[in-house]
């Protein structure tokens, strides 16, 4: 049976992970020198007032990540395109965007006054920016597609297919312009294409296919599949997921901890539910039924995850039977 590709697989592609991280950003950098300097640069442009804080939080995110061991410098490339996208959407004088990016990159210095991020494009014409961003994003998602499409693919949902088709179209358009037609194959766009896809293979992304079936009911992959997906994340994102998983495992252990209390104080209903699902009581005589939705949105039963709506239905039935006694 083939693998289904849905929102979960879409959200671990590099562009989704990095741009979302920059959109959210980090706080707590107000006391750093780079923050004050970047704030001063942004304050000079009244067109950027409503996105100034968002940009500062993105810079803070990169700055804090750079202080960690094994800093993933690829985030600097994403920062460049993220900043360009935000600035061009707000600035009335579009030509200023490149100058502002240069200045913001120069503010990002570590405690030894070394620049955290090298600017990948000291200058890029605003008319080329959008297209070069497209091929950069395509090259980053290509890395994820290579991993996700190892297995036989049965089908995918609309969101995944739309994103994939966009990348396929982007690659094919660049290939036609820069390799087949060769009309302007030495312009900045084609130079970027050759940089991100040095082999220039024909239909490179077209081999990644999935069938969209709107009538198919999508059943989320098993919980074990989450570990497989985590391998597709950038290294720093995998580390954060490991921490989250450790916290979840701890919650499960606490929920499944054997109770010291006896069943003598339990109601017949409690006993029936406990016997049916093997749910131990907590020391206060209550049953650990529902884990916070913010953690899993499911119920931990005998070490397995059972959807909360299913256990709710069972409990409702048991209540009705007990009231009839």
Short mmCIF file of C-alpha atoms in Angstrom, two decimals:
data_model
loop_
_atom_site.label_atom_id
_atom_site.label_comp_id
_atom_site.label_asym_id
_atom_site.label_seq_id
_atom_site.Cartn_x
_atom_site.Cartn_y
_atom_site.Cartn_z
CA UNK A 1 0.00 0.00 0.00
CA UNK A 2 1.40 3.38 -0.99
CA UNK A 3 2.14 6.24 1.35
CA UNK A 4 -0.25 9.16 1.74
CA UNK A 5 1.26 12.64 1.67
CA UNK A 6 -0.73 15.27 3.51
CA UNK A 7 -0.37 18.40 5.61
CA UNK A 8 2.00 16.70 8.04
CA UNK A 9 4.49 15.93 5.27
CA UNK A 10 3.97 19.36 3.71
CA UNK A 11 4.78 21.18 6.96
CA UNK A 12 8.21 19.54 7.35
CA UNK A 13 9.51 20.79 3.99
CA UNK A 14 12.35 23.26 4.49
CA UNK A 15 10.48 26.32 3.23
CA UNK A 16 7.58 25.63 5.58
CA UNK A 17 9.81 25.07 8.62
CA UNK A 18 12.19 27.99 8.15
CA UNK A 19 9.75 30.66 7.01
CA UNK A 20 7.30 29.74 9.76
CA UNK A 21 10.11 29.99 12.34
CA UNK A 22 11.03 33.44 11.05
CA UNK A 23 7.37 34.51 10.99
CA UNK A 24 7.03 33.61 14.67
CA UNK A 25 10.50 34.78 15.70
CA UNK A 26 11.91 35.10 19.20
CA UNK A 27 11.60 37.77 21.85
CA UNK A 28 14.03 38.80 24.56
CA UNK A 29 16.73 40.49 22.48
CA UNK A 30 15.97 44.07 23.50
CA UNK A 31 19.22 44.38 25.47
CA UNK A 32 21.51 43.25 22.66
CA UNK A 33 23.45 45.77 20.58
CA UNK A 34 22.20 44.39 17.26
CA UNK A 35 18.59 44.94 18.35
CA UNK A 36 19.11 48.64 19.06
CA UNK A 37 20.91 49.16 15.75
CA UNK A 38 18.34 47.23 13.74
CA UNK A 39 15.52 49.10 15.45
CA UNK A 40 17.12 52.42 14.46
CA UNK A 41 17.42 51.31 10.82
CA UNK A 42 13.79 50.26 10.63
CA UNK A 43 12.49 53.36 12.41
CA UNK A 44 13.76 55.54 9.54
CA UNK A 45 11.24 53.95 7.17
CA UNK A 46 7.67 54.83 8.10
CA UNK A 47 6.42 52.24 5.59
CA UNK A 48 7.84 49.56 7.89
CA UNK A 49 6.24 50.62 11.15
CA UNK A 50 3.67 47.84 11.23
CA UNK A 51 6.25 45.11 10.45
CA UNK A 52 9.19 46.50 12.41
CA UNK A 53 8.54 44.33 15.46
CA UNK A 54 8.06 41.26 13.28
CA UNK A 55 11.43 41.85 11.60
CA UNK A 56 13.16 42.40 14.94
CA UNK A 57 11.78 39.11 16.28
CA UNK A 58 13.02 37.29 13.18
CA UNK A 59 16.50 38.78 13.66
CA UNK A 60 16.35 37.77 17.31
CA UNK A 61 15.49 34.21 16.27
CA UNK A 62 18.55 33.99 14.01
CA UNK A 63 20.80 35.65 16.60
CA UNK A 64 19.82 33.23 19.36
CA UNK A 65 20.12 30.23 17.05
CA UNK A 66 23.61 31.35 16.06
CA UNK A 67 24.76 31.15 19.67
CA UNK A 68 23.97 27.44 19.82
CA UNK A 69 26.33 24.64 18.91
CA UNK A 70 26.08 23.41 15.30
CA UNK A 71 24.41 26.57 14.03
CA UNK A 72 22.62 25.84 10.77
CA UNK A 73 23.92 28.65 8.54
CA UNK A 74 21.37 27.85 5.85
CA UNK A 75 18.91 29.88 7.89
CA UNK A 76 20.85 32.97 6.74
CA UNK A 77 19.72 32.29 3.17
CA UNK A 78 16.14 31.96 4.33
CA UNK A 79 16.48 35.16 6.35
CA UNK A 80 17.58 37.01 3.20
CA UNK A 81 14.57 35.92 1.16
CA UNK A 82 12.20 36.31 4.10
CA UNK A 83 13.37 39.90 4.67
CA UNK A 84 13.18 40.72 0.97
CA UNK A 85 9.64 39.41 0.77
CA UNK A 86 8.51 41.46 3.79
CA UNK A 87 10.29 44.65 2.72
CA UNK A 88 9.09 44.58 -0.89
CA UNK A 89 5.52 44.07 0.25
CA UNK A 90 5.67 47.24 2.38
CA UNK A 91 8.12 49.71 0.87
CA UNK A 92 6.82 52.27 -1.60
CA UNK A 93 10.36 52.83 -2.84
CA UNK A 94 11.12 49.20 -3.70
CA UNK A 95 14.74 49.88 -4.62
CA UNK A 96 15.53 50.51 -0.95
CA UNK A 97 14.92 46.90 0.02
CA UNK A 98 18.41 45.64 -0.86
CA UNK A 99 20.15 48.45 1.05
CA UNK A 100 18.05 47.77 4.16
CA UNK A 101 18.85 44.05 4.04
CA UNK A 102 22.58 44.81 3.83
CA UNK A 103 22.37 47.05 6.89
CA UNK A 104 20.31 44.56 8.90
CA UNK A 105 22.73 41.72 8.14
CA UNK A 106 25.64 43.86 9.32
CA UNK A 107 23.95 44.44 12.68
CA UNK A 108 23.89 40.70 13.43
CA UNK A 109 27.20 40.22 15.22
CA UNK A 110 28.07 37.76 17.97
CA UNK A 111 29.77 38.50 21.30
CA UNK A 112 33.14 38.53 19.51
CA UNK A 113 31.88 41.15 17.03
CA UNK A 114 31.90 38.62 14.22
CA UNK A 115 29.11 38.77 11.65
CA UNK A 116 26.59 35.99 12.27
CA UNK A 117 25.26 35.76 8.70
CA UNK A 118 26.90 36.38 5.37
CA UNK A 119 24.60 38.20 2.97
CA UNK A 120 24.10 35.75 0.06
CA UNK A 121 23.21 38.55 -2.38
CA UNK A 122 24.82 41.95 -1.59
CA UNK A 123 22.66 43.34 -4.38
CA UNK A 124 19.74 41.87 -6.29
CA UNK A 125 17.48 43.74 -8.67
CA UNK A 126 13.97 43.91 -7.27
CA UNK A 127 12.58 42.54 -10.53
CA UNK A 128 14.71 39.41 -10.19
CA UNK A 129 14.06 38.89 -6.51
CA UNK A 130 10.72 37.10 -6.75
CA UNK A 131 11.90 34.66 -9.42
CA UNK A 132 15.19 33.88 -7.69
CA UNK A 133 13.30 33.32 -4.45
CA UNK A 134 11.09 30.84 -6.32
CA UNK A 135 14.03 28.76 -7.52
CA UNK A 136 15.73 28.94 -4.11
CA UNK A 137 12.56 27.71 -2.39
CA UNK A 138 12.20 25.02 -5.03
CA UNK A 139 15.74 23.78 -4.39
CA UNK A 140 15.13 23.58 -0.65
CA UNK A 141 11.85 21.69 -0.99
CA UNK A 142 13.54 19.36 -3.47
CA UNK A 143 15.66 18.05 -0.58
CA UNK A 144 12.51 17.10 1.29
CA UNK A 145 10.85 15.54 -1.76
CA UNK A 146 13.88 13.31 -2.25
CA UNK A 147 13.32 11.84 1.20
CA UNK A 148 9.53 11.70 1.16
CA UNK A 149 9.26 10.01 -2.24
CA UNK A 150 11.55 7.07 -1.50
CA UNK A 151 8.50 4.88 -0.92
CA UNK A 152 5.67 4.18 -3.34
CA UNK A 153 3.29 7.13 -3.20
CA UNK A 154 -0.38 6.33 -3.41
CA UNK A 155 -2.03 9.71 -3.09
CA UNK A 156 -1.83 13.17 -1.54
CA UNK A 157 -4.16 15.87 -0.34
CA UNK A 158 -4.89 19.11 -2.17
CA UNK A 159 -2.49 21.28 -0.17
CA UNK A 160 0.46 18.97 -0.75
CA UNK A 161 -0.25 18.56 -4.47
CA UNK A 162 -0.74 22.31 -5.02
CA UNK A 163 2.64 23.06 -3.42
CA UNK A 164 4.35 20.26 -5.34
CA UNK A 165 2.85 21.32 -8.68
CA UNK A 166 4.02 24.89 -8.10
CA UNK A 167 7.60 23.69 -7.56
CA UNK A 168 7.44 21.45 -10.63
CA UNK A 169 6.25 24.38 -12.74
CA UNK A 170 8.98 26.64 -11.34
CA UNK A 171 11.73 24.15 -12.13
CA UNK A 172 10.44 23.43 -15.64
CA UNK A 173 10.16 27.15 -16.45
CA UNK A 174 13.74 27.81 -15.34
CA UNK A 175 14.98 24.74 -17.20
CA UNK A 176 13.31 25.88 -20.41
CA UNK A 177 14.63 29.45 -20.14
CA UNK A 178 18.16 28.67 -18.99
CA UNK A 179 18.96 25.29 -20.57
CA UNK A 180 16.70 24.76 -23.58
CA UNK A 181 16.17 28.24 -25.03
CA UNK A 182 19.41 29.76 -23.66
CA UNK A 183 18.23 33.22 -24.64
CA UNK A 184 19.32 34.89 -21.42
CA UNK A 185 21.13 32.00 -19.79
CA UNK A 186 23.76 34.30 -18.27
CA UNK A 187 21.39 36.58 -16.41
CA UNK A 188 21.06 36.55 -12.62
CA UNK A 189 18.04 34.24 -12.69
CA UNK A 190 19.83 31.59 -14.72
CA UNK A 191 22.98 31.95 -12.65
CA UNK A 192 20.89 31.26 -9.56
CA UNK A 193 19.26 28.26 -11.25
CA UNK A 194 22.67 26.78 -12.07
CA UNK A 195 23.84 27.44 -8.53
CA UNK A 196 20.89 25.70 -6.87
CA UNK A 197 20.57 22.94 -9.49
CA UNK A 198 24.08 22.45 -10.90
CA UNK A 199 23.17 19.26 -12.81
CA UNK A 200 20.34 20.94 -14.74
CA UNK A 201 18.46 17.66 -15.17
CA UNK A 202 15.41 17.60 -17.39
CA UNK A 203 12.09 17.06 -15.55
CA UNK A 204 13.96 16.70 -12.27
CA UNK A 205 10.93 17.44 -10.10
CA UNK A 206 8.35 15.92 -12.44
CA UNK A 207 9.30 12.47 -11.16
CA UNK A 208 7.71 13.39 -7.83
CA UNK A 209 4.07 12.59 -8.39
CA UNK A 210 1.05 11.85 -6.26
CA UNK A 211 -2.59 11.34 -7.12
CA UNK A 212 -5.11 13.71 -5.60
CA UNK A 213 -8.40 11.99 -4.85
CA UNK A 214 -10.97 14.39 -3.33
CA UNK A 215 -13.24 11.48 -2.41
CA UNK A 216 -10.59 9.70 -0.39
CA UNK A 217 -10.94 9.94 3.36
CA UNK A 218 -7.57 10.74 4.81
CA UNK A 219 -6.60 8.81 7.90
CA UNK A 220 -3.64 10.38 9.66
CA UNK A 221 -0.52 8.26 9.59
CA UNK A 222 0.19 6.25 12.73
CA UNK A 223 1.91 7.90 15.67
CA UNK A 224 5.09 6.02 14.77
CA UNK A 225 5.15 7.94 11.49
CA UNK A 226 5.94 11.10 13.44
CA UNK A 227 9.44 9.83 14.12
CA UNK A 228 9.99 9.23 10.42
CA UNK A 229 8.84 12.73 9.56
CA UNK A 230 11.09 14.26 12.19
CA UNK A 231 14.09 12.93 10.31
CA UNK A 232 13.18 15.23 7.42
CA UNK A 233 13.42 18.35 9.58
CA UNK A 234 16.54 20.51 9.68
CA UNK A 235 18.87 19.47 12.50
CA UNK A 236 17.95 22.28 14.89
CA UNK A 237 14.24 21.62 14.41
CA UNK A 238 14.74 17.91 15.15
CA UNK A 239 16.47 18.79 18.43
CA UNK A 240 13.47 20.86 19.49
CA UNK A 241 11.09 18.04 18.55
CA UNK A 242 13.12 15.58 20.63
CA UNK A 243 12.62 17.85 23.65
CA UNK A 244 8.89 18.03 23.01
CA UNK A 245 8.70 14.24 22.65
CA UNK A 246 10.56 13.77 25.93
CA UNK A 247 8.05 15.99 27.70
CA UNK A 248 5.19 14.03 26.14
CA UNK A 249 6.72 10.71 27.23
CA UNK A 250 7.04 12.03 30.76
CA UNK A 251 3.37 13.01 30.74
CA UNK A 252 2.41 9.54 29.59
CA UNK A 253 4.46 7.92 32.35
CA UNK A 254 2.86 10.12 34.96
CA UNK A 255 -0.61 9.35 33.65
CA UNK A 256 0.05 5.61 33.62
CA UNK A 257 1.64 5.54 37.10
CA UNK A 258 0.12 2.71 39.23
CA UNK A 259 -2.15 4.02 41.94
CA UNK A 260 -1.57 3.39 45.63
CA UNK A 261 -5.24 3.71 46.39
CA UNK A 262 -7.43 0.59 46.32
CA UNK A 263 -10.54 0.19 44.25
CA UNK A 264 -12.69 -0.08 47.36
CA UNK A 265 -13.61 3.61 47.18
CA UNK A 266 -14.34 3.48 43.46
CA UNK A 267 -17.84 3.47 42.09
CA UNK A 268 -19.00 0.48 40.01
CA UNK A 269 -18.77 2.72 36.96
CA UNK A 270 -15.14 3.60 37.72
CA UNK A 271 -14.31 -0.05 38.18
CA UNK A 272 -15.93 -1.08 34.92
CA UNK A 273 -14.13 1.61 32.93
CA UNK A 274 -10.82 0.79 34.61
CA UNK A 275 -11.20 -2.90 33.97
CA UNK A 276 -12.25 -2.36 30.39
CA UNK A 277 -9.29 -0.16 29.44
CA UNK A 278 -6.72 -0.95 32.09
CA UNK A 279 -6.60 2.68 33.23
CA UNK A 280 -5.03 2.89 36.71
CA UNK A 281 -6.37 5.31 39.27
CA UNK A 282 -4.37 8.26 40.48
CA UNK A 283 -3.58 8.62 44.21
CA UNK A 284 -6.64 10.83 44.71
CA UNK A 285 -8.94 8.13 43.37
CA UNK A 286 -9.58 9.84 40.04
CA UNK A 287 -8.89 8.45 36.61
CA UNK A 288 -6.31 9.95 34.25
CA UNK A 289 -8.52 10.15 31.22
CA UNK A 290 -7.72 13.09 29.03
CA UNK A 291 -4.30 14.52 28.31
CA UNK A 292 -4.27 18.20 27.39
CA UNK A 293 -5.16 18.82 23.75
CA UNK A 294 -2.15 21.08 23.56
CA UNK A 295 0.01 17.99 24.01
CA UNK A 296 -1.64 15.27 21.95
CA UNK A 297 -5.38 15.78 21.66
CA UNK A 298 -5.81 12.11 22.57
CA UNK A 299 -6.27 9.84 25.57
CA UNK A 300 -3.47 7.68 26.94
CA UNK A 301 -4.79 4.18 27.50
CA UNK A 302 -2.46 1.37 28.55
CA UNK A 303 0.44 3.04 26.80
CA UNK A 304 -1.44 3.66 23.55
CA UNK A 305 -3.18 6.72 22.20
CA UNK A 306 -6.94 6.50 21.81
CA UNK A 307 -8.91 9.41 20.31
CA UNK A 308 -10.69 11.34 23.02
CA UNK A 309 -14.01 11.26 21.19
CA UNK A 310 -13.92 7.43 21.23
CA UNK A 311 -13.34 7.19 24.96
CA UNK A 312 -16.01 9.83 25.50
CA UNK A 313 -18.55 7.66 23.72
CA UNK A 314 -17.60 4.63 25.81
CA UNK A 315 -17.85 6.60 29.05
CA UNK A 316 -21.28 7.91 28.03
CA UNK A 317 -22.50 4.36 27.43
CA UNK A 318 -21.16 3.20 30.79
CA UNK A 319 -22.84 6.09 32.58
CA UNK A 320 -26.17 5.17 31.01
CA UNK A 321 -25.78 1.53 32.03
CA UNK A 322 -24.77 2.46 35.56
CA UNK A 323 -27.71 4.84 36.02
CA UNK A 324 -30.04 2.07 34.90
CA UNK A 325 -28.86 -0.20 37.76
#
